[in-house]
């Protein structure tokens, strides 16, 4: 008679005492009713042994993430029980990488708990402050994956924001050349299981990890930065030879991040001379249409202001071919050409001023507040733009979302800073009709309207972006409203 191991009995006991996220059951019953083979499961149980301190919040939830288009997305979540235990029962149709996140991924990306899930796996994770201990009756390839995760953690120590004060290029560059890259390359040589698809994916994952973290290093704030010509030879080699051609990048949780950090690094090296137009310059280095589509879409999701700029968008449209990309663009631009909200706000003299008062002129609206540091950082750029386009058919309007209690503070700020243009304050701040209509839940936010009061863009470029000046000059030179 089969005799269960102690570890297996322990895992089953945990499963019985937890509310397991068993999202496979309904699908399995449906398949059974349709005479299909039930979906097979991978079972994950675990315990978090990380005490709460004055610097950390209590861990109450664990998220299981899967990979969609080269990024991690929440697949399902579960709460910890009173003993800090959790569990997932996961339907597996195609083997692939999944990620355990209990909050560490946002803070420092460490420890990386990446798992390669296949049907019938039974994994147990004992998570502590330093990492995790892996056990279980059927680990699949996850002992090998754990080694890859440890290598990624070494790089994350230097690249991620949690350690920005101590880890400058003076520490990172020697690590990269003398330890990090040699360790990664030697490990890749040991990946030789009978599963060729897994071998290729894990090798790509390790290469992606070390390159993504290395380029990310230059993106994070540091106490010291090297001169532009001071780079390890491996960084120069990667930059020179980087081509994105492997569709398996979309099966990695940091596949998009590698592309994003690499192209950001290129822009940083050139001191951002191309501005938002840099996207079209990336095309020669991305050889797969699916990769270009994902990279452009995800990049534009972070910079929706660019969508209304024809100079930026026209070269990109031929590559945004997927249903996801088309739906995204349609949703963002759905309001273009629609009549703008007719609103009335008060100025610093409590006099009502209406949007309709400026019909016959383009209207550029800055939504801001006196407490918003990024908003105030745009003021010098806005002043310069106002001065340069003074006397033109463009009205520069600033609408504050300060609370009613801060009305006098706003008035004083406008006077002290000698703010130009049309200065107004919205009633009910973020609950105003203006904020609700244009779904404004963060600031600064910029809106642009044509001479008839119709929407040009409700995610317009900010004054510090040179593309705004170009767009406004083009509007003034055109004969169309």
mmCIF file with all atom_site columns, C-alpha atoms in Angstrom, residues 304-309 331-341 355 363-367 434-442 444-450 453-462 471:
data_model
loop_
_atom_site.group_PDB
_atom_site.id
_atom_site.type_symbol
_atom_site.label_atom_id
_atom_site.label_alt_id
_atom_site.label_comp_id
_atom_site.label_asym_id
_atom_site.label_entity_id
_atom_site.label_seq_id
_atom_site.pdbx_PDB_ins_code
_atom_site.Cartn_x
_atom_site.Cartn_y
_atom_site.Cartn_z
_atom_site.occupancy
_atom_site.B_iso_or_equiv
_atom_site.pdbx_formal_charge
_atom_site.auth_seq_id
_atom_site.auth_comp_id
_atom_site.auth_asym_id
_atom_site.auth_atom_id
_atom_site.pdbx_PDB_model_num
ATOM 1  C CA . UNK A 1 304 ? -1.326  58.751 -23.619 1.00 0.00 ? 304 UNK A CA 1
ATOM 2  C CA . UNK A 1 305 ? -0.500  62.389 -24.372 1.00 0.00 ? 305 UNK A CA 1
ATOM 3  C CA . UNK A 1 306 ? 1.367   61.173 -27.459 1.00 0.00 ? 306 UNK A CA 1
ATOM 4  C CA . UNK A 1 307 ? -1.771  59.671 -29.012 1.00 0.00 ? 307 UNK A CA 1
ATOM 5  C CA . UNK A 1 308 ? -3.051  63.032 -30.223 1.00 0.00 ? 308 UNK A CA 1
ATOM 6  C CA . UNK A 1 309 ? 0.280   63.998 -31.792 1.00 0.00 ? 309 UNK A CA 1
ATOM 7  C CA . UNK A 1 331 ? -10.889 54.030 -26.290 1.00 0.00 ? 331 UNK A CA 1
ATOM 8  C CA . UNK A 1 332 ? -8.361  56.815 -25.705 1.00 0.00 ? 332 UNK A CA 1
ATOM 9  C CA . UNK A 1 333 ? -9.412  58.827 -28.742 1.00 0.00 ? 333 UNK A CA 1
ATOM 10 C CA . UNK A 1 334 ? -13.147 58.198 -28.429 1.00 0.00 ? 334 UNK A CA 1
ATOM 11 C CA . UNK A 1 335 ? -13.808 61.748 -27.200 1.00 0.00 ? 335 UNK A CA 1
ATOM 12 C CA . UNK A 1 336 ? -11.836 63.500 -29.936 1.00 0.00 ? 336 UNK A CA 1
ATOM 13 C CA . UNK A 1 337 ? -14.108 65.887 -31.816 1.00 0.00 ? 337 UNK A CA 1
ATOM 14 C CA . UNK A 1 338 ? -16.841 65.688 -29.174 1.00 0.00 ? 338 UNK A CA 1
ATOM 15 C CA . UNK A 1 339 ? -18.216 68.868 -27.657 1.00 0.00 ? 339 UNK A CA 1
ATOM 16 C CA . UNK A 1 340 ? -16.317 69.880 -24.538 1.00 0.00 ? 340 UNK A CA 1
ATOM 17 C CA . UNK A 1 341 ? -18.036 70.223 -21.166 1.00 0.00 ? 341 UNK A CA 1
ATOM 18 C CA . UNK A 1 355 ? -15.668 77.849 -20.914 1.00 0.00 ? 355 UNK A CA 1
ATOM 19 C CA . UNK A 1 363 ? -8.144  76.552 -25.150 1.00 0.00 ? 363 UNK A CA 1
ATOM 20 C CA . UNK A 1 364 ? -5.330  74.772 -23.318 1.00 0.00 ? 364 UNK A CA 1
ATOM 21 C CA . UNK A 1 365 ? -6.307  73.843 -19.752 1.00 0.00 ? 365 UNK A CA 1
ATOM 22 C CA . UNK A 1 366 ? -3.904  72.995 -16.940 1.00 0.00 ? 366 UNK A CA 1
ATOM 23 C CA . UNK A 1 367 ? -5.564  71.053 -14.099 1.00 0.00 ? 367 UNK A CA 1
ATOM 24 C CA . UNK A 1 434 ? -14.940 68.901 -14.702 1.00 0.00 ? 434 UNK A CA 1
ATOM 25 C CA . UNK A 1 435 ? -12.969 66.208 -12.863 1.00 0.00 ? 435 UNK A CA 1
ATOM 26 C CA . UNK A 1 436 ? -15.765 63.673 -13.172 1.00 0.00 ? 436 UNK A CA 1
ATOM 27 C CA . UNK A 1 437 ? -16.414 64.303 -16.864 1.00 0.00 ? 437 UNK A CA 1
ATOM 28 C CA . UNK A 1 438 ? -12.769 63.901 -17.863 1.00 0.00 ? 438 UNK A CA 1
ATOM 29 C CA . UNK A 1 439 ? -12.058 61.202 -15.266 1.00 0.00 ? 439 UNK A CA 1
ATOM 30 C CA . UNK A 1 440 ? -9.353  63.242 -13.571 1.00 0.00 ? 440 UNK A CA 1
ATOM 31 C CA . UNK A 1 441 ? -8.085  61.292 -10.567 1.00 0.00 ? 441 UNK A CA 1
ATOM 32 C CA . UNK A 1 442 ? -4.464  62.453 -10.654 1.00 0.00 ? 442 UNK A CA 1
ATOM 33 C CA . UNK A 1 444 ? -1.270  67.488 -13.339 1.00 0.00 ? 444 UNK A CA 1
ATOM 34 C CA . UNK A 1 445 ? -3.566  66.885 -16.268 1.00 0.00 ? 445 UNK A CA 1
ATOM 35 C CA . UNK A 1 446 ? -3.848  68.891 -19.458 1.00 0.00 ? 446 UNK A CA 1
ATOM 36 C CA . UNK A 1 447 ? -6.745  69.349 -21.868 1.00 0.00 ? 447 UNK A CA 1
ATOM 37 C CA . UNK A 1 448 ? -6.808  70.899 -25.341 1.00 0.00 ? 448 UNK A CA 1
ATOM 38 C CA . UNK A 1 449 ? -9.883  72.188 -27.221 1.00 0.00 ? 449 UNK A CA 1
ATOM 39 C CA . UNK A 1 450 ? -10.405 73.641 -30.685 1.00 0.00 ? 450 UNK A CA 1
ATOM 40 C CA . UNK A 1 453 ? -15.015 74.101 -27.994 1.00 0.00 ? 453 UNK A CA 1
ATOM 41 C CA . UNK A 1 454 ? -14.584 70.541 -29.281 1.00 0.00 ? 454 UNK A CA 1
ATOM 42 C CA . UNK A 1 455 ? -12.096 68.138 -27.723 1.00 0.00 ? 455 UNK A CA 1
ATOM 43 C CA . UNK A 1 456 ? -8.698  67.795 -29.369 1.00 0.00 ? 456 UNK A CA 1
ATOM 44 C CA . UNK A 1 457 ? -7.173  65.800 -26.530 1.00 0.00 ? 457 UNK A CA 1
ATOM 45 C CA . UNK A 1 458 ? -8.091  65.195 -22.890 1.00 0.00 ? 458 UNK A CA 1
ATOM 46 C CA . UNK A 1 459 ? -4.588  63.797 -22.287 1.00 0.00 ? 459 UNK A CA 1
ATOM 47 C CA . UNK A 1 460 ? -2.645  66.657 -23.873 1.00 0.00 ? 460 UNK A CA 1
ATOM 48 C CA . UNK A 1 461 ? 1.126   67.095 -23.628 1.00 0.00 ? 461 UNK A CA 1
ATOM 49 C CA . UNK A 1 462 ? 2.420   68.983 -20.614 1.00 0.00 ? 462 UNK A CA 1
ATOM 50 C CA . UNK A 1 471 ? 1.421   71.012 -31.793 1.00 0.00 ? 471 UNK A CA 1
#
